[in-house]
Coordinates of C-alpha atoms and ligand atoms in Angstrom, one line a residue:
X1 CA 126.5 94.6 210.0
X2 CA 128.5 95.0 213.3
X3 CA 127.8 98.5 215.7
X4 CA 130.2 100.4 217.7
X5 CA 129.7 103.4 220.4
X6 CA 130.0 106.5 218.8
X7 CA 133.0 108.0 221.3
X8 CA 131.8 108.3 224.9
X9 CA 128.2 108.9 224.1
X10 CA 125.8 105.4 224.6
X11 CA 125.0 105.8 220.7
X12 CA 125.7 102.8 218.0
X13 CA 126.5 103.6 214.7
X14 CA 126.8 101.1 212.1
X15 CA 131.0 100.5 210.7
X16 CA 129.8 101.9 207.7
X17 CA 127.7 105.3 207.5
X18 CA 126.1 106.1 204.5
X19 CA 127.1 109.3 202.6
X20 CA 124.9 111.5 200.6
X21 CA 126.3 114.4 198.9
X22 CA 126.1 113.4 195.2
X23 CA 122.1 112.5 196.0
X24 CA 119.6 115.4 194.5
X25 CA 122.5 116.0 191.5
X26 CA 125.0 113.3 189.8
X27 CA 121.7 110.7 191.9
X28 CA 118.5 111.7 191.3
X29 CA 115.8 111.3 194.2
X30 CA 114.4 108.1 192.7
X31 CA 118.0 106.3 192.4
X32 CA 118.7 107.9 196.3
X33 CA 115.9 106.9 198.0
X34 CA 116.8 103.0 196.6
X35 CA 120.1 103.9 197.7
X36 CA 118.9 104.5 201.0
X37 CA 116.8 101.8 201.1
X38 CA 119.4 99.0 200.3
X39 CA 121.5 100.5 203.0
X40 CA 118.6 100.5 205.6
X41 CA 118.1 96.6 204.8
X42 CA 121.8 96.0 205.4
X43 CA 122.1 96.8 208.1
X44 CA 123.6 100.5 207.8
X45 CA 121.6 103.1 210.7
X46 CA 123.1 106.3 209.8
X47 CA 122.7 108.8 207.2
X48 CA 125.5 111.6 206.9
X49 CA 124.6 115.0 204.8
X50 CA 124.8 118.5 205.5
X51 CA 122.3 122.1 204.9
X52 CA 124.4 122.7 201.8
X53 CA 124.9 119.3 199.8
X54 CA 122.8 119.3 196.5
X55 CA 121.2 123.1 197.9
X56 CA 119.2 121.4 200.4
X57 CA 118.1 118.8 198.2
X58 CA 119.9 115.5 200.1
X59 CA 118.2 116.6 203.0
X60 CA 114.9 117.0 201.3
X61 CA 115.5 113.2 199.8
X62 CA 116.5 111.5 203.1
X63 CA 113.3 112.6 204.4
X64 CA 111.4 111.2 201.9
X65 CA 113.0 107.7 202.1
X66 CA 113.0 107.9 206.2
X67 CA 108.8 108.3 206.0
X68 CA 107.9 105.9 208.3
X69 CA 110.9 104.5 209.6
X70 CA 112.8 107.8 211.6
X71 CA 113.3 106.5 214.8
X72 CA 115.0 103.5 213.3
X73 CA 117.9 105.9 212.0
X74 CA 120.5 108.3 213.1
X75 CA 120.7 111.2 210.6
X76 CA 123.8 113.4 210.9
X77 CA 123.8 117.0 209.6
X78 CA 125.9 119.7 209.6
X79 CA 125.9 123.5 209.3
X80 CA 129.1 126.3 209.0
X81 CA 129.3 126.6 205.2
X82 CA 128.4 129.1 202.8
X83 CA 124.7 128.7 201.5
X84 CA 124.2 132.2 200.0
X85 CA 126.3 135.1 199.7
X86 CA 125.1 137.2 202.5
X87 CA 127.0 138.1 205.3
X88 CA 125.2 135.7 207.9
X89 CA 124.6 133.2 205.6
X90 CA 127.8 131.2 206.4
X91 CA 130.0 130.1 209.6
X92 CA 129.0 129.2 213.0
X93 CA 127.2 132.8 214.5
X94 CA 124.1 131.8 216.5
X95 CA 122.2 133.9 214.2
X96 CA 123.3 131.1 211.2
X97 CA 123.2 128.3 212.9
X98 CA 119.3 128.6 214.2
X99 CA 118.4 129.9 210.7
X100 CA 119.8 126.8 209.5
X101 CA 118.5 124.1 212.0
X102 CA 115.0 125.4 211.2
X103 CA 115.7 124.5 207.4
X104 CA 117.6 121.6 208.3
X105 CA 114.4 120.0 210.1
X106 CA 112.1 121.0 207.5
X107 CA 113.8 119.5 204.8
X108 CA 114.1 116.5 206.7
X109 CA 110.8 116.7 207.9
X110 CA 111.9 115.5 211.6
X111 CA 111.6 117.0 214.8
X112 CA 115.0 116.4 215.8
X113 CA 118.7 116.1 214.6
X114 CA 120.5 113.1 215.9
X115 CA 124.0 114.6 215.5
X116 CA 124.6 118.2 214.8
X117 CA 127.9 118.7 213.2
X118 CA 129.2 122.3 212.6
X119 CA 131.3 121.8 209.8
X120 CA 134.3 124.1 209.9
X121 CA 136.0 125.6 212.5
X122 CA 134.7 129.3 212.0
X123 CA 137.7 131.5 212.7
X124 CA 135.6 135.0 213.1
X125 CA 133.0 133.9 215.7
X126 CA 134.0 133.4 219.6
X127 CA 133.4 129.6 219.9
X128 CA 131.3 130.3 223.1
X129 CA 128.2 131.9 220.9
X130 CA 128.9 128.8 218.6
X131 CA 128.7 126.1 221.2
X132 CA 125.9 128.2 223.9
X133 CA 123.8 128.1 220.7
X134 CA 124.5 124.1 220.3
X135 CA 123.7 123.5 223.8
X136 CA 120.4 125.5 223.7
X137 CA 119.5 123.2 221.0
X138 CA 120.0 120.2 223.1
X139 CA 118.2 121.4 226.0
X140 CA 115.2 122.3 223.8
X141 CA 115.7 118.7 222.1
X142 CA 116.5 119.7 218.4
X143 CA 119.5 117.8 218.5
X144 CA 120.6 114.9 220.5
X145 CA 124.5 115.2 220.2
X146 CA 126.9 117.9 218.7
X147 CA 130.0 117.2 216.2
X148 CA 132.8 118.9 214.7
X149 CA 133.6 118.3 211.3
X150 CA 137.1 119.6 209.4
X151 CA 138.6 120.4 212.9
X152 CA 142.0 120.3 213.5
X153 CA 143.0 118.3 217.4
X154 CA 143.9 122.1 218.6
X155 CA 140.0 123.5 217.4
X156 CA 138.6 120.6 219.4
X157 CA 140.4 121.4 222.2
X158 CA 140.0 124.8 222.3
X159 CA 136.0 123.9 221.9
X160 CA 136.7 121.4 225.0
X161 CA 138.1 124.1 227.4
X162 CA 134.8 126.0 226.6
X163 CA 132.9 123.7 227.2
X164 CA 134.4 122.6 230.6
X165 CA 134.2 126.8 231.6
X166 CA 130.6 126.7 230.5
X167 CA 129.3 123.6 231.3
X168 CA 128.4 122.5 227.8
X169 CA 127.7 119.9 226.1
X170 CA 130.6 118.7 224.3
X171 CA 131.3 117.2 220.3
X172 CA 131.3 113.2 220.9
X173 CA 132.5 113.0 217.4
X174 CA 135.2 114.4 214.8
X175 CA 134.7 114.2 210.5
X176 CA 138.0 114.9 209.1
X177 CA 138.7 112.9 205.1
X178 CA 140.8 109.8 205.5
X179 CA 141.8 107.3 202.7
X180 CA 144.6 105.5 201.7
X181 CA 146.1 108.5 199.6
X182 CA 145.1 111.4 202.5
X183 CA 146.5 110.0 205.8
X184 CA 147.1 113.7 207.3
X185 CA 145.2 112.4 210.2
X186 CA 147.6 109.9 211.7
X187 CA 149.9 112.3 213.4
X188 CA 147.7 114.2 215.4
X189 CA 144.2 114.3 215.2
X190 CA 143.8 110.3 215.6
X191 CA 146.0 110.1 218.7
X192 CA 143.7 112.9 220.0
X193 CA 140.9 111.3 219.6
X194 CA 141.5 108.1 221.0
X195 CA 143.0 109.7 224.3
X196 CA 139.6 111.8 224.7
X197 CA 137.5 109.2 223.6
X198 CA 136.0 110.8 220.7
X199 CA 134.2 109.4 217.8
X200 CA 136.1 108.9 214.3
X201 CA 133.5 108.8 211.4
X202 CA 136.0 109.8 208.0
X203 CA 135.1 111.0 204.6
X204 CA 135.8 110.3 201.4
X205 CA 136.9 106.4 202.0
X206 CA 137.4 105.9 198.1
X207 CA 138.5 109.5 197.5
X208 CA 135.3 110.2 195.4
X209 CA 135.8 106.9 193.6
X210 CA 139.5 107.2 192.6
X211 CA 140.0 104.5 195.3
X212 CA 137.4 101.5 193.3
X213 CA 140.2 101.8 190.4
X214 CA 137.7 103.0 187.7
X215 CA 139.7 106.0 186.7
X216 CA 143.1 105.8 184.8
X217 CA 145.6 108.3 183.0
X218 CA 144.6 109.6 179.8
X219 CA 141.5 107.8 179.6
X220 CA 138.0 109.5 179.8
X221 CA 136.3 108.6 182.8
X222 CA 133.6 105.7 182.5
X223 CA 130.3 106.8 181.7
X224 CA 128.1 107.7 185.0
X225 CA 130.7 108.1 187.0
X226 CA 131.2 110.9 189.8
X227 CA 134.6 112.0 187.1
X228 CA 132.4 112.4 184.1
X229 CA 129.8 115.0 186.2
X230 CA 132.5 117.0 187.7
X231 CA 135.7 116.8 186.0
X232 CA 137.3 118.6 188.9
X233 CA 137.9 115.2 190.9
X234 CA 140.8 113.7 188.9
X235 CA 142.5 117.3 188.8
X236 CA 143.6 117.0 192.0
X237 CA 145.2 113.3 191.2
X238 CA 149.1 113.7 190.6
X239 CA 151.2 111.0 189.1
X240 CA 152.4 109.7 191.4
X241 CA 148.8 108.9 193.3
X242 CA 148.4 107.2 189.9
X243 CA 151.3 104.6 191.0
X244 CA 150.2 104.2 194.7
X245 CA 147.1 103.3 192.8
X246 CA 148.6 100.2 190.9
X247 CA 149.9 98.9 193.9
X248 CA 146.4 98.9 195.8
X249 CA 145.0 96.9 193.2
X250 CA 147.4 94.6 193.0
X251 CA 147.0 93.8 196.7
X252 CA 143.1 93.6 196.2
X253 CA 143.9 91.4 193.2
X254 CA 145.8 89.0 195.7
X255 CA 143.5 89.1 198.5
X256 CA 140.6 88.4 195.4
X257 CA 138.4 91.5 196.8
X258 CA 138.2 95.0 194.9
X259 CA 139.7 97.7 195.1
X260 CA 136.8 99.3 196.7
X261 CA 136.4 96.5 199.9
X262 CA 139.9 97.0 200.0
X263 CA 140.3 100.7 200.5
X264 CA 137.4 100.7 202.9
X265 CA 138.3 97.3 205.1
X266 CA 141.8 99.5 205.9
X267 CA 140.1 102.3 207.4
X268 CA 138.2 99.8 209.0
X269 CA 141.1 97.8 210.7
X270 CA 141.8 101.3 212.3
X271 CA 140.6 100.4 215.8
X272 CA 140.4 104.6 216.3
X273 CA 138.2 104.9 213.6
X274 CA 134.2 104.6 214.5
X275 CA 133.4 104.2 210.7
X276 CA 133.9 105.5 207.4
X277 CA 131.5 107.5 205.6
X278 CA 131.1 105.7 202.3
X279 CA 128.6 107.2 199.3
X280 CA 127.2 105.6 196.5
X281 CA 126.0 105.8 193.1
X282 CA 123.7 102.1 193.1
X283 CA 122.2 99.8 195.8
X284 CA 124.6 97.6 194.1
X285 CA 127.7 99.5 195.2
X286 CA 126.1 99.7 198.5
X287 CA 126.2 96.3 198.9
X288 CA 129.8 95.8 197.7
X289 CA 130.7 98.5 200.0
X290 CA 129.3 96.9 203.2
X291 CA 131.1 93.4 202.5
X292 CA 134.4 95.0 203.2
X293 CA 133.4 94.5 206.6
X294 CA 134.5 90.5 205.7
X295 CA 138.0 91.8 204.4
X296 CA 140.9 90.6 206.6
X297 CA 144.0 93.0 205.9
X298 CA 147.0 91.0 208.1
X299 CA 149.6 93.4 209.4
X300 CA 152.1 92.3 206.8
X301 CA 149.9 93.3 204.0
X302 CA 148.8 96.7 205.9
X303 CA 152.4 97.6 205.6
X304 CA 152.5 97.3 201.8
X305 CA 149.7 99.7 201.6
Ligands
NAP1 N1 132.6 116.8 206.2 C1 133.0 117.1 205.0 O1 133.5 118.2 204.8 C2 132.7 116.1 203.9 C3 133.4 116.3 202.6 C4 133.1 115.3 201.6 C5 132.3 114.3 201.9 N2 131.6 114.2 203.1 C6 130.7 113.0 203.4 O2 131.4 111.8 203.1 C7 130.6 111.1 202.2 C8 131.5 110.2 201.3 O3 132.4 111.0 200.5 P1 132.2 111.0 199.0 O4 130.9 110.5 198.6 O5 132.7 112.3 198.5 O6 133.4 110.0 198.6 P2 133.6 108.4 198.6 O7 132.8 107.7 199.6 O8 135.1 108.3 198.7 O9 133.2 108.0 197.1 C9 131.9 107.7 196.8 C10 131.8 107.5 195.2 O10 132.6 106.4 194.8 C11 131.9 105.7 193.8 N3 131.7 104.3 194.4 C12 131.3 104.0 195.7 N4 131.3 102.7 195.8 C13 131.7 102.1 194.7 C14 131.9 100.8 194.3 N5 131.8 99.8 195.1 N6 132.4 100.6 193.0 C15 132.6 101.6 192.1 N7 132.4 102.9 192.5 C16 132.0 103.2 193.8 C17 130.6 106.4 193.6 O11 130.8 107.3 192.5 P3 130.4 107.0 191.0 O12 129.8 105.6 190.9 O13 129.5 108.0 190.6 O14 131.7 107.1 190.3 C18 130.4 107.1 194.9 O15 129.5 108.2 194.8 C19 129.8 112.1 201.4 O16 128.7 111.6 200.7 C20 129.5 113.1 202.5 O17 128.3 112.6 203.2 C21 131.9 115.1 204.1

């Protein structure tokens, strides 16, 4: 496993973070924790989930498997999305967010968030009682650095300017998707980063799995897979994603690595990028996942992607 600094802040991440979203539903806790536990061994030292995957139940698992080991590991949560239908029980009010930091810590039966993402911009709260509340939890050493997740380059630098007025602590770190079929990011959230230093970790590498090439046109998607528990993924395919998809594998089909190493050694190659957050359904994919790392992509290649 190689480690790079996460942005300006003396933390180092692993170039692949696990994801966790699908554990506590499609992966039960059993089949997480040995999830969790193959990417511990290789090498992988953070964990990303948030208060509202699975209800509260991928927390709940990640501090089951990090008995024993917590220090070892950087787990990154976040908090800003709806987790019941009252009126405070969404977006970033300080009211919400220490509601949901007390839940956050008992689920993952820790003492302390290594980094606190909120994880939408919240357009109805001033971002000063946001970020105030973030740096409170700081000071009183609930979290140990703060994240934006979902924020566009002028949300971060609105939160920035805030900062600076206040004397706050600032995000070290941005979560926005990135794959090879959602490259919004290039034109101005990317640049952004790398002039302010900021920390790149990207979701949704393999697009929920369409990326590993398992899925095709009117075929039924493979038994256990992330399509057969929630149709709604390949509705947002079009056809001609379908195409884009042909080539990919073609190129991973010369370069003899799947289609999976292949999708994730690209973001990799993307000296911006910190690391992309990759999930899994088995150790096994794990594993496969992690040896993109090996994956050479020349610039000539790169372009036919
Ligand atoms: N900040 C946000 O708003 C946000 C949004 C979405 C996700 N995230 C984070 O990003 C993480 C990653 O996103 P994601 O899990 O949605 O998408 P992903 O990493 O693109 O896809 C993961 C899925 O692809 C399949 N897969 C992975 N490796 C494979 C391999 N080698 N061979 C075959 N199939 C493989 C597995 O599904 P099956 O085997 O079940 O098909 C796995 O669950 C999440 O877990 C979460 O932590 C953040």
């Amino acid at each position: 496993m190689n480690y790079k600094q996460l942005g300006k802040s003396g933390l180092k991440v692993s170039r692949i973070c696990l994801g966790s979203n699908n554990f506590g539903a499609q992966i039960d806790e059993t089949a997480a924790i040995k999830i969790i536990l193959k990417a511990l061994d290789l090498g992988i030292n953070i964990i990303d989930t948030a208060d509202i995957y699975t209800h509260g139940k991928s927390e709940e698992i990640i501090g089951k498997a990090l008995k024993g080991r917590r220090d070892d590991v950087i787990i990154a949560t976040k908090v800003g999305m709806n987790v019941g239908q009252g009126p405070n029980q969404t977006g970033l009010s300080r009211k919400h967010i220490l509601n949901q930091i007390k839940r956050s810590l008992k689920s993952l039966e820790t003492d302390y968030i290594d980094v606190y993402y909120l994880h939408r911009f919240d357009l109805e709260t001033p971002l000063d009682e946001s970020l105030l509340t973030l740096n409170d939890l700081i000071r009183e050493g609930k979290v140990r650095y703060i994240a934006c997740s979902n924020f566009a380059a002028w949300q971060i630098a609105k939160s920035y300017e805030v900062c600076e007025r206040l004397d706050l602590e600032k995000f070290i770190a941005v979560q926005p998707p990135y794959n090879l079929l959602q490259r919004g990011i290039e034109n101005e959230l990317l640049p952004f980063c790398q002039q302010e230093m900021m920390g790149v970790l990207t979701y949704t590498p393999l697009r929920g799995g369409i990326l590993t090439g398992k899925y095709a046109k009117n075929r039924p998607p493979p038994a256990g897979s992330r399509a057969e528990f929630n149709p709604r993924l390949l509705e947002r395919m079009d056809k001609n994603e379908y195409s884009i998809l042909e080539n990919i594998q073609g190129v991973a089909k010369c370069l003899g690595v799947t289609m999976s190493q292949l999708a994730i050694a690209w973001i990799l190659r993307n000296p911006i990028v910190t690391a992309p957050i990759v999930g899994a359904s088995s150790p096994e994919q794990v594993e496969e996942n992690c040896n993109a790392l090996e994956v050479k992509i020349d610039d000539e290649t790169s372009k036919t992607l």
